[in-house]
Amino acid sequence: MQPQPILQLKEKLADLKLGGFSWNNRAVWSVAALIIILIVNRLISPNFFSIDMVNGRLIGSLINILDGASAIILLSIGMTLVIATKGIDLSVGTVMAIASAVAVMLINQYEAGAGEFYYMPGVVILIAVAAGAICGLWNGFLVAYLNIQPIIATLILLISGRGIAQMITQGQSPTFTNETLAFIGRGVILGVPFPIYLCLAMLILVTLLVRRSAIGLLIESVGINARASFYAGINSARIKVMVYTLSGICAALAGLVVAGEVKSADPHKAGEFAELDAILAVVIGGTSLNGGRFNLFLSALGVLIIQSLLTGLYVSKLHPTANLVVKAIVVLAVLLLQSDEFRSFLKRLFRRRA
Amino acid sequence: MRNNEQAQIPLIETRGLTKTFAATPALSEVDFTLYSGEVHALLGENGAGKSTLIKLLTGVHKRDAGVILLEGKEIEPRSPRHCQELGISAVYQEINLIPTLSVAENIFLGRQPMRRGLVDMKTANRKAYELLKAFDIDIDVTRDLSAYSIAIQQIVAIVRGVDLSAKVLILDEPTSSLDRHEVETLFSVIRSLKERGIGILLITHFLDQVYEISDRITVLRNGIKVGEHLTSELPRIQLISEMLGKALTEELAVQKSGISSNGLDREPFLRVHGFARRGMMQPFDLEVRKGEIVGLAGLLGSGRTEIAHLIFGIKHSEQGEAYVNGQAANLSSPQKAVQYGFGLCPEDRKEDGIIADLSVRANIILALQAKLGWFEHLTPKKQEQLAEEMISALRIVTTDMEKPVKELSGGNQQKVILARWLVSNPEFLILDEPTRGIDVGAHAEIINIVKRLAQEGKAMLVISSELPEIVDYSDRVMVLRDKQVIAELEGDQISEAMIMQTIAER
């Protein structure tokens, strides 16, 4: 029944290990889903895979997908770790808005000629990231020390965060011209957009951080069985504060990417609904909302699946009103493909036919 | 009772029942019969195939070969629900009922009596009351299930199962969390079920209870049936040797750790003075020396686990002080206790012990890694080496160390948790019911490990409901009653009779 090559591929992949996570079925099916979506895109638009060099910059749909996915990939890194501890971070979208508001307001002071060192671009970026970290620290404090359910704890910042961002920008959507800050969103190195480097660097860095230390194991342990972890002497509060803080930092970076792209900070629209895409990507990447085993690269793959789909929809000339529905259907299909129950159901169905 | 057994059609009969999991045979060619009106005990060590047999009978798994006959007719169990419809009900150790619903709602869940399109709770309550009353259980069926003891909850589960028109009732470890009195209540229910002609398949680890209640015994070992006997004709020693597949004497022939008489003068490793917590435990003193095993004996709910929790910092004491090696110690959380070289194997393995989805290896190194902190990471190689050592030292049965720990049997999970603390090289180990819910063979092994650890110089505090066990290994026994330490027994004073007498004293 099963096509043989896929079975063999599965066995081979099963032997591979990446970041302490064995390539289970989910991973294989996620990769398969991405490939299928890309092939469909290629069928719709014949030059989908073509990449050209224009003015020292690579141009093409594949590059667009990576570039467009970068903000959500950054979010998915923090979100994966949070979800692995059995938590959730709804505030990442608004933290993006806060961080970009902070950055843009400060950088405009710098452009206006204020001399203090904390208006210099490098420092501005650090302050914006620190603002994200503080937001994450706040979430972590509520969850870990006040024992507020993560969905409620982060909902507080989801609601209030846009207000905070508006207060920072004094109700405006300020634009800026500083090229250093804009580079984070629209810079190009060796033809490739800077956000792609940023994502890759963060993926590798955070993977090294959690897998070369004990943090990854402790995150999974707390996520799978918090009580037993407590009995084993694990300080789960510290772990939780750490993952929410990291999620805040990732959100701030994503905010800087978005601000850089459009050279402005929009406290209303920046990162709107981004948390939902990030959560969806993490789930497609195979991390259960019940906590436990995680893999950052698979979450990133989840983002790419969503983004390829969106790009495909844009080039398909389908009426834009249908986009969200088609997106929902394909996401459902991907999740079904990963479900063991559904696949064995299909198998039984086909066996009966044969 | 059944002189004409041969003539009677068995309620359940299996022939050549076989099941293989991932090339490992779990059950091979097992013939099993259960007659109406009998209690048939199914006994065996870890991995004997007891659970597999039950799961085949209740439709959880599908057999690879063999036939299952119900009242002489071949059946094809598809799912637990299907089996319930056929008349086979099972009640498990972990009760599958809903604690926040009333007793009556639990009994009629999914099939509530209706009146004019609405649930008729009045009828349900009356019927539930009558059903329970038939077993001499007179309780308020409108209260939440969680308001009642585990024993009553278990009986409610049985009543529900039987009321679903069961012919066959499977009881998997029904008594493991019950005290003696509750066991009696449960047994009287079982006896009246027998009289109604229901066939009862019983799995338990308490041999006394097997002899008290069962009519026949089937022994499995490594998936093969090794014996089927009338209980009245089977000497205990033969039963145990069939279960173990070896003579029992060598297993039990380890001497007591035997601290020298002057050892008691030494400064204890741990000294606790006046620890207490309101609503949990009365003030108590406790001393444990290196190489000494202190047993905590008492009935269920007497405060044994509470002492362990207060010492290990799971709940912090509201008063009193603790000294480790003579130095004042802060035991307000497990993290702190671990830093003093403490370890705790909790009573509830599943909830408080194992990290189910993580591998055996990860579970073993977890406490050590937590102790070392985030950045002093044990390399994969070091982890494998530690796990390897423990798997062979404690004889943990697993195909490989990367297997999720949830796939191991109860006894092996217990060993994994023990291993978790041993690799952290503790000076003081608290074992809360280390032998609960595990079979005779692993039982003896765990007891040997406990003794060996004391001989190696570790201070040990062991909680057990099984008096022979406590008497066997303890150098001192603290006896508890009603959240209070009421006596401390030493040397010759330590005997089952003495402990029971102490508990019974007024």
PDB file of N, CA, C and O in Angstrom, chain A residues 73-130:
ATOM      1  N   ILE A  73       9.060  33.357  12.123  1.00  0.00           N
ATOM      2  CA  ILE A  73      10.047  32.350  12.553  1.00  0.00           C
ATOM      3  C   ILE A  73      10.689  32.783  13.866  1.00  0.00           C
ATOM      4  O   ILE A  73      10.841  31.990  14.794  1.00  0.00           O
ATOM      5  N   LEU A  74      11.042  34.064  13.946  1.00  0.00           N
ATOM      6  CA  LEU A  74      11.624  34.560  15.201  1.00  0.00           C
ATOM      7  C   LEU A  74      10.650  34.330  16.358  1.00  0.00           C
ATOM      8  O   LEU A  74      11.029  33.849  17.424  1.00  0.00           O
ATOM      9  N   LEU A  75       9.385  34.658  16.140  1.00  0.00           N
ATOM     10  CA  LEU A  75       8.390  34.437  17.195  1.00  0.00           C
ATOM     11  C   LEU A  75       8.282  32.962  17.558  1.00  0.00           C
ATOM     12  O   LEU A  75       8.157  32.600  18.722  1.00  0.00           O
ATOM     13  N   SER A  76       8.342  32.122  16.521  1.00  0.00           N
ATOM     14  CA  SER A  76       8.120  30.688  16.758  1.00  0.00           C
ATOM     15  C   SER A  76       9.215  30.090  17.638  1.00  0.00           C
ATOM     16  O   SER A  76       8.993  29.097  18.322  1.00  0.00           O
ATOM     17  N   ILE A  77      10.398  30.697  17.627  1.00  0.00           N
ATOM     18  CA  ILE A  77      11.498  30.174  18.452  1.00  0.00           C
ATOM     19  C   ILE A  77      11.116  30.271  19.932  1.00  0.00           C
ATOM     20  O   ILE A  77      11.116  29.281  20.664  1.00  0.00           O
ATOM     21  N   GLY A  78      10.747  31.491  20.335  1.00  0.00           N
ATOM     22  CA  GLY A  78      10.347  31.661  21.735  1.00  0.00           C
ATOM     23  C   GLY A  78       9.075  30.901  22.050  1.00  0.00           C
ATOM     24  O   GLY A  78       8.955  30.269  23.096  1.00  0.00           O
ATOM     25  N   MET A  79       8.142  30.951  21.094  1.00  0.00           N
ATOM     26  CA  MET A  79       6.840  30.304  21.321  1.00  0.00           C
ATOM     27  C   MET A  79       7.008  28.792  21.523  1.00  0.00           C
ATOM     28  O   MET A  79       6.322  28.185  22.342  1.00  0.00           O
ATOM     29  N   THR A  80       7.919  28.186  20.751  1.00  0.00           N
ATOM     30  CA  THR A  80       8.135  26.740  20.888  1.00  0.00           C
ATOM     31  C   THR A  80       8.564  26.388  22.314  1.00  0.00           C
ATOM     32  O   THR A  80       8.032  25.455  22.917  1.00  0.00           O
ATOM     33  N   LEU A  81       9.496  27.159  22.833  1.00  0.00           N
ATOM     34  CA  LEU A  81       9.985  26.847  24.179  1.00  0.00           C
ATOM     35  C   LEU A  81       8.884  27.064  25.219  1.00  0.00           C
ATOM     36  O   LEU A  81       8.724  26.280  26.152  1.00  0.00           O
ATOM     37  N   VAL A  82       8.118  28.142  25.030  1.00  0.00           N
ATOM     38  CA  VAL A  82       7.022  28.410  25.968  1.00  0.00           C
ATOM     39  C   VAL A  82       6.005  27.278  25.922  1.00  0.00           C
ATOM     40  O   VAL A  82       5.591  26.739  26.955  1.00  0.00           O
ATOM     41  N   ILE A  83       5.638  26.869  24.716  1.00  0.00           N
ATOM     42  CA  ILE A  83       4.639  25.806  24.583  1.00  0.00           C
ATOM     43  C   ILE A  83       5.191  24.484  25.120  1.00  0.00           C
ATOM     44  O   ILE A  83       4.460  23.697  25.713  1.00  0.00           O
ATOM     45  N   ALA A  84       6.495  24.274  24.960  1.00  0.00           N
ATOM     46  CA  ALA A  84       7.089  23.032  25.481  1.00  0.00           C
ATOM     47  C   ALA A  84       6.965  22.940  26.995  1.00  0.00           C
ATOM     48  O   ALA A  84       6.916  21.848  27.546  1.00  0.00           O
ATOM     49  N   THR A  85       6.900  24.085  27.688  1.00  0.00           N
ATOM     50  CA  THR A  85       6.701  24.035  29.139  1.00  0.00           C
ATOM     51  C   THR A  85       5.219  23.945  29.484  1.00  0.00           C
ATOM     52  O   THR A  85       4.843  24.114  30.631  1.00  0.00           O
ATOM     53  N   LYS A  86       4.380  23.711  28.495  1.00  0.00           N
ATOM     54  CA  LYS A  86       2.928  23.628  28.663  1.00  0.00           C
ATOM     55  C   LYS A  86       2.315  25.015  28.848  1.00  0.00           C
ATOM     56  O   LYS A  86       1.250  25.157  29.426  1.00  0.00           O
ATOM     57  N   GLY A  87       3.021  26.028  28.387  1.00  0.00           N
ATOM     58  CA  GLY A  87       2.494  27.389  28.486  1.00  0.00           C
ATOM     59  C   GLY A  87       2.057  27.887  27.125  1.00  0.00           C
ATOM     60  O   GLY A  87       1.968  27.112  26.164  1.00  0.00           O
ATOM     61  N   ILE A  88       1.762  29.183  27.042  1.00  0.00           N
ATOM     62  CA  ILE A  88       1.464  29.808  25.757  1.00  0.00           C
ATOM     63  C   ILE A  88       1.726  31.289  25.928  1.00  0.00           C
ATOM     64  O   ILE A  88       1.599  31.811  27.034  1.00  0.00           O
ATOM     65  N   ASP A  89       2.161  31.959  24.865  1.00  0.00           N
ATOM     66  CA  ASP A  89       2.441  33.387  24.955  1.00  0.00           C
ATOM     67  C   ASP A  89       1.613  34.126  23.918  1.00  0.00           C
ATOM     68  O   ASP A  89       1.949  34.167  22.738  1.00  0.00           O
ATOM     69  N   LEU A  90       0.504  34.709  24.378  1.00  0.00           N
ATOM     70  CA  LEU A  90      -0.377  35.436  23.460  1.00  0.00           C
ATOM     71  C   LEU A  90       0.116  36.851  23.195  1.00  0.00           C
ATOM     72  O   LEU A  90      -0.414  37.535  22.336  1.00  0.00           O
ATOM     73  N   SER A  91       1.119  37.288  23.956  1.00  0.00           N
ATOM     74  CA  SER A  91       1.468  38.712  23.909  1.00  0.00           C
ATOM     75  C   SER A  91       2.510  39.055  22.850  1.00  0.00           C
ATOM     76  O   SER A  91       2.842  40.223  22.680  1.00  0.00           O
ATOM     77  N   VAL A  92       3.037  38.051  22.120  1.00  0.00           N
ATOM     78  CA  VAL A  92       4.187  38.334  21.250  1.00  0.00           C
ATOM     79  C   VAL A  92       3.895  39.398  20.185  1.00  0.00           C
ATOM     80  O   VAL A  92       4.756  40.217  19.878  1.00  0.00           O
ATOM     81  N   GLY A  93       2.673  39.398  19.656  1.00  0.00           N
ATOM     82  CA  GLY A  93       2.331  40.384  18.638  1.00  0.00           C
ATOM     83  C   GLY A  93       2.421  41.801  19.191  1.00  0.00           C
ATOM     84  O   GLY A  93       2.987  42.704  18.558  1.00  0.00           O
ATOM     85  N   THR A  94       1.883  42.007  20.384  1.00  0.00           N
ATOM     86  CA  THR A  94       1.922  43.358  20.949  1.00  0.00           C
ATOM     87  C   THR A  94       3.325  43.723  21.417  1.00  0.00           C
ATOM     88  O   THR A  94       3.698  44.892  21.371  1.00  0.00           O
ATOM     89  N   VAL A  95       4.094  42.713  21.840  1.00  0.00           N
ATOM     90  CA  VAL A  95       5.485  43.007  22.215  1.00  0.00           C
ATOM     91  C   VAL A  95       6.251  43.486  20.986  1.00  0.00           C
ATOM     92  O   VAL A  95       7.097  44.387  21.082  1.00  0.00           O
ATOM     93  N   MET A  96       5.923  42.931  19.815  1.00  0.00           N
ATOM     94  CA  MET A  96       6.522  43.433  18.573  1.00  0.00           C
ATOM     95  C   MET A  96       6.240  44.928  18.434  1.00  0.00           C
ATOM     96  O   MET A  96       7.122  45.735  18.111  1.00  0.00           O
ATOM     97  N   ALA A  97       4.963  45.297  18.681  1.00  0.00           N
ATOM     98  CA  ALA A  97       4.572  46.700  18.536  1.00  0.00           C
ATOM     99  C   ALA A  97       5.314  47.572  19.548  1.00  0.00           C
ATOM    100  O   ALA A  97       5.791  48.664  19.208  1.00  0.00           O
ATOM    101  N   ILE A  98       5.425  47.090  20.787  1.00  0.00           N
ATOM    102  CA  ILE A  98       6.110  47.874  21.828  1.00  0.00           C
ATOM    103  C   ILE A  98       7.575  48.083  21.444  1.00  0.00           C
ATOM    104  O   ILE A  98       8.086  49.215  21.475  1.00  0.00           O
ATOM    105  N   ALA A  99       8.250  46.988  21.051  1.00  0.00           N
ATOM    106  CA  ALA A  99       9.675  47.089  20.737  1.00  0.00           C
ATOM    107  C   ALA A  99       9.905  48.020  19.559  1.00  0.00           C
ATOM    108  O   ALA A  99      10.834  48.841  19.573  1.00  0.00           O
ATOM    109  N   SER A 100       9.046  47.924  18.527  1.00  0.00           N
ATOM    110  CA  SER A 100       9.268  48.792  17.365  1.00  0.00           C
ATOM    111  C   SER A 100       8.973  50.240  17.739  1.00  0.00           C
ATOM    112  O   SER A 100       9.665  51.166  17.288  1.00  0.00           O
ATOM    113  N   ALA A 101       7.977  50.459  18.593  1.00  0.00           N
ATOM    114  CA  ALA A 101       7.674  51.831  19.021  1.00  0.00           C
ATOM    115  C   ALA A 101       8.862  52.415  19.777  1.00  0.00           C
ATOM    116  O   ALA A 101       9.288  53.545  19.509  1.00  0.00           O
ATOM    117  N   VAL A 102       9.408  51.629  20.703  1.00  0.00           N
ATOM    118  CA  VAL A 102      10.565  52.096  21.472  1.00  0.00           C
ATOM    119  C   VAL A 102      11.705  52.465  20.531  1.00  0.00           C
ATOM    120  O   VAL A 102      12.293  53.554  20.617  1.00  0.00           O
ATOM    121  N   ALA A 103      12.002  51.566  19.590  1.00  0.00           N
ATOM    122  CA  ALA A 103      13.139  51.766  18.695  1.00  0.00           C
ATOM    123  C   ALA A 103      12.949  53.025  17.848  1.00  0.00           C
ATOM    124  O   ALA A 103      13.854  53.849  17.731  1.00  0.00           O
ATOM    125  N   VAL A 104      11.749  53.160  17.283  1.00  0.00           N
ATOM    126  CA  VAL A 104      11.531  54.265  16.354  1.00  0.00           C
ATOM    127  C   VAL A 104      11.554  55.607  17.090  1.00  0.00           C
ATOM    128  O   VAL A 104      12.139  56.591  16.614  1.00  0.00           O
ATOM    129  N   MET A 105      10.936  55.668  18.266  1.00  0.00           N
ATOM    130  CA  MET A 105      10.943  56.920  19.001  1.00  0.00           C
ATOM    131  C   MET A 105      12.363  57.337  19.371  1.00  0.00           C
ATOM    132  O   MET A 105      12.746  58.499  19.229  1.00  0.00           O
ATOM    133  N   LEU A 106      13.169  56.383  19.820  1.00  0.00           N
ATOM    134  CA  LEU A 106      14.538  56.703  20.215  1.00  0.00           C
ATOM    135  C   LEU A 106      15.377  57.124  19.009  1.00  0.00           C
ATOM    136  O   LEU A 106      16.136  58.083  19.067  1.00  0.00           O
ATOM    137  N   ILE A 107      15.210  56.370  17.918  1.00  0.00           N
ATOM    138  CA  ILE A 107      16.060  56.647  16.758  1.00  0.00           C
ATOM    139  C   ILE A 107      15.740  58.030  16.186  1.00  0.00           C
ATOM    140  O   ILE A 107      16.606  58.716  15.665  1.00  0.00           O
ATOM    141  N   ASN A 108      14.478  58.439  16.312  1.00  0.00           N
ATOM    142  CA  ASN A 108      14.119  59.773  15.806  1.00  0.00           C
ATOM    143  C   ASN A 108      14.734  60.870  16.665  1.00  0.00           C
ATOM    144  O   ASN A 108      15.069  61.945  16.157  1.00  0.00           O
ATOM    145  N   GLN A 109      14.906  60.588  17.959  1.00  0.00           N
ATOM    146  CA  GLN A 109      15.642  61.524  18.809  1.00  0.00           C
ATOM    147  C   GLN A 109      17.068  61.662  18.296  1.00  0.00           C
ATOM    148  O   GLN A 109      17.620  62.760  18.212  1.00  0.00           O
ATOM    149  N   TYR A 110      17.649  60.524  17.933  1.00  0.00           N
ATOM    150  CA  TYR A 110      19.025  60.508  17.441  1.00  0.00           C
ATOM    151  C   TYR A 110      19.134  61.319  16.156  1.00  0.00           C
ATOM    152  O   TYR A 110      20.011  62.169  16.008  1.00  0.00           O
ATOM    153  N   GLU A 111      18.163  61.069  15.247  1.00  0.00           N
ATOM    154  CA  GLU A 111      18.174  61.783  13.971  1.00  0.00           C
ATOM    155  C   GLU A 111      17.965  63.272  14.209  1.00  0.00           C
ATOM    156  O   GLU A 111      18.463  64.103  13.473  1.00  0.00           O
ATOM    157  N   ALA A 112      17.218  63.623  15.269  1.00  0.00           N
ATOM    158  CA  ALA A 112      16.963  65.018  15.565  1.00  0.00           C
ATOM    159  C   ALA A 112      18.182  65.691  16.172  1.00  0.00           C
ATOM    160  O   ALA A 112      18.148  66.874  16.478  1.00  0.00           O
ATOM    161  N   GLY A 113      19.225  64.896  16.395  1.00  0.00           N
ATOM    162  CA  GLY A 113      20.486  65.483  16.812  1.00  0.00           C
ATOM    163  C   GLY A 113      20.754  65.437  18.301  1.00  0.00           C
ATOM    164  O   GLY A 113      21.715  66.043  18.772  1.00  0.00           O
ATOM    165  N   ALA A 114      19.926  64.725  19.044  1.00  0.00           N
ATOM    166  CA  ALA A 114      20.213  64.579  20.455  1.00  0.00           C
ATOM    167  C   ALA A 114      21.487  63.759  20.612  1.00  0.00           C
ATOM    168  O   ALA A 114      21.611  62.708  19.997  1.00  0.00           O
ATOM    169  N   GLY A 115      22.395  64.206  21.418  1.00  0.00           N
ATOM    170  CA  GLY A 115      23.733  63.607  21.412  1.00  0.00           C
ATOM    171  C   GLY A 115      23.924  62.414  22.321  1.00  0.00           C
ATOM    172  O   GLY A 115      24.910  61.706  22.199  1.00  0.00           O
ATOM    173  N   GLU A 116      22.991  62.191  23.275  1.00  0.00           N
ATOM    174  CA  GLU A 116      23.249  61.157  24.275  1.00  0.00           C
ATOM    175  C   GLU A 116      23.488  59.806  23.622  1.00  0.00           C
ATOM    176  O   GLU A 116      22.886  59.475  22.602  1.00  0.00           O
ATOM    177  N   PHE A 117      24.331  59.001  24.310  1.00  0.00           N
ATOM    178  CA  PHE A 117      24.748  57.736  23.680  1.00  0.00           C
ATOM    179  C   PHE A 117      23.579  56.776  23.493  1.00  0.00           C
ATOM    180  O   PHE A 117      23.564  55.969  22.597  1.00  0.00           O
ATOM    181  N   TYR A 118      22.538  56.903  24.348  1.00  0.00           N
ATOM    182  CA  TYR A 118      21.464  55.928  24.231  1.00  0.00           C
ATOM    183  C   TYR A 118      20.533  56.194  23.052  1.00  0.00           C
ATOM    184  O   TYR A 118      19.526  55.554  22.883  1.00  0.00           O
ATOM    185  N   TYR A 119      20.874  57.175  22.236  1.00  0.00           N
ATOM    186  CA  TYR A 119      20.109  57.343  20.997  1.00  0.00           C
ATOM    187  C   TYR A 119      20.859  56.777  19.808  1.00  0.00           C
ATOM    188  O   TYR A 119      20.392  56.840  18.681  1.00  0.00           O
ATOM    189  N   MET A 120      22.070  56.224  20.049  1.00  0.00           N
ATOM    190  CA  MET A 120      22.822  55.671  18.921  1.00  0.00           C
ATOM    191  C   MET A 120      22.177  54.363  18.457  1.00  0.00           C
ATOM    192  O   MET A 120      21.658  53.608  19.286  1.00  0.00           O
ATOM    193  N   PRO A 121      22.184  54.119  17.135  1.00  0.00           N
ATOM    194  CA  PRO A 121      21.416  52.986  16.593  1.00  0.00           C
ATOM    195  C   PRO A 121      21.670  51.666  17.317  1.00  0.00           C
ATOM    196  O   PRO A 121      20.724  50.974  17.682  1.00  0.00           O
ATOM    197  N   GLY A 122      22.947  51.333  17.545  1.00  0.00           N
ATOM    198  CA  GLY A 122      23.246  50.058  18.200  1.00  0.00           C
ATOM    199  C   GLY A 122      22.613  49.975  19.580  1.00  0.00           C
ATOM    200  O   GLY A 122      22.035  48.957  19.971  1.00  0.00           O
ATOM    201  N   VAL A 123      22.699  51.078  20.296  1.00  0.00           N
ATOM    202  CA  VAL A 123      22.157  51.103  21.640  1.00  0.00           C
ATOM    203  C   VAL A 123      20.622  51.062  21.598  1.00  0.00           C
ATOM    204  O   VAL A 123      19.971  50.398  22.411  1.00  0.00           O
ATOM    205  N   VAL A 124      20.067  51.759  20.616  1.00  0.00           N
ATOM    206  CA  VAL A 124      18.613  51.759  20.456  1.00  0.00           C
ATOM    207  C   VAL A 124      18.104  50.335  20.271  1.00  0.00           C
ATOM    208  O   VAL A 124      17.112  49.921  20.888  1.00  0.00           O
ATOM    209  N   ILE A 125      18.824  49.589  19.429  1.00  0.00           N
ATOM    210  CA  ILE A 125      18.405  48.202  19.182  1.00  0.00           C
ATOM    211  C   ILE A 125      18.455  47.412  20.489  1.00  0.00           C
ATOM    212  O   ILE A 125      17.527  46.672  20.828  1.00  0.00           O
ATOM    213  N   LEU A 126      19.529  47.597  21.245  1.00  0.00           N
ATOM    214  CA  LEU A 126      19.649  46.893  22.521  1.00  0.00           C
ATOM    215  C   LEU A 126      18.512  47.261  23.464  1.00  0.00           C
ATOM    216  O   LEU A 126      17.935  46.398  24.137  1.00  0.00           O
ATOM    217  N   ILE A 127      18.170  48.547  23.508  1.00  0.00           N
ATOM    218  CA  ILE A 127      17.105  48.983  24.414  1.00  0.00           C
ATOM    219  C   ILE A 127      15.761  48.369  23.988  1.00  0.00           C
ATOM    220  O   ILE A 127      14.976  47.902  24.822  1.00  0.00           O
ATOM    221  N   ALA A 128      15.531  48.336  22.673  1.00  0.00           N
ATOM    222  CA  ALA A 128      14.275  47.756  22.184  1.00  0.00           C
ATOM    223  C   ALA A 128      14.190  46.272  22.553  1.00  0.00           C
ATOM    224  O   ALA A 128      13.139  45.781  22.989  1.00  0.00           O
ATOM    225  N   VAL A 129      15.330  45.557  22.402  1.00  0.00           N
ATOM    226  CA  VAL A 129      15.342  44.138  22.761  1.00  0.00           C
ATOM    227  C   VAL A 129      15.141  43.984  24.271  1.00  0.00           C
ATOM    228  O   VAL A 129      14.403  43.103  24.733  1.00  0.00           O
ATOM    229  N   ALA A 130      15.740  44.896  25.030  1.00  0.00           N
ATOM    230  CA  ALA A 130      15.576  44.845  26.481  1.00  0.00           C
ATOM    231  C   ALA A 130      14.113  45.070  26.849  1.00  0.00           C
ATOM    232  O   ALA A 130      13.585  44.438  27.779  1.00  0.00           O
TER     233      ALA A 130
END
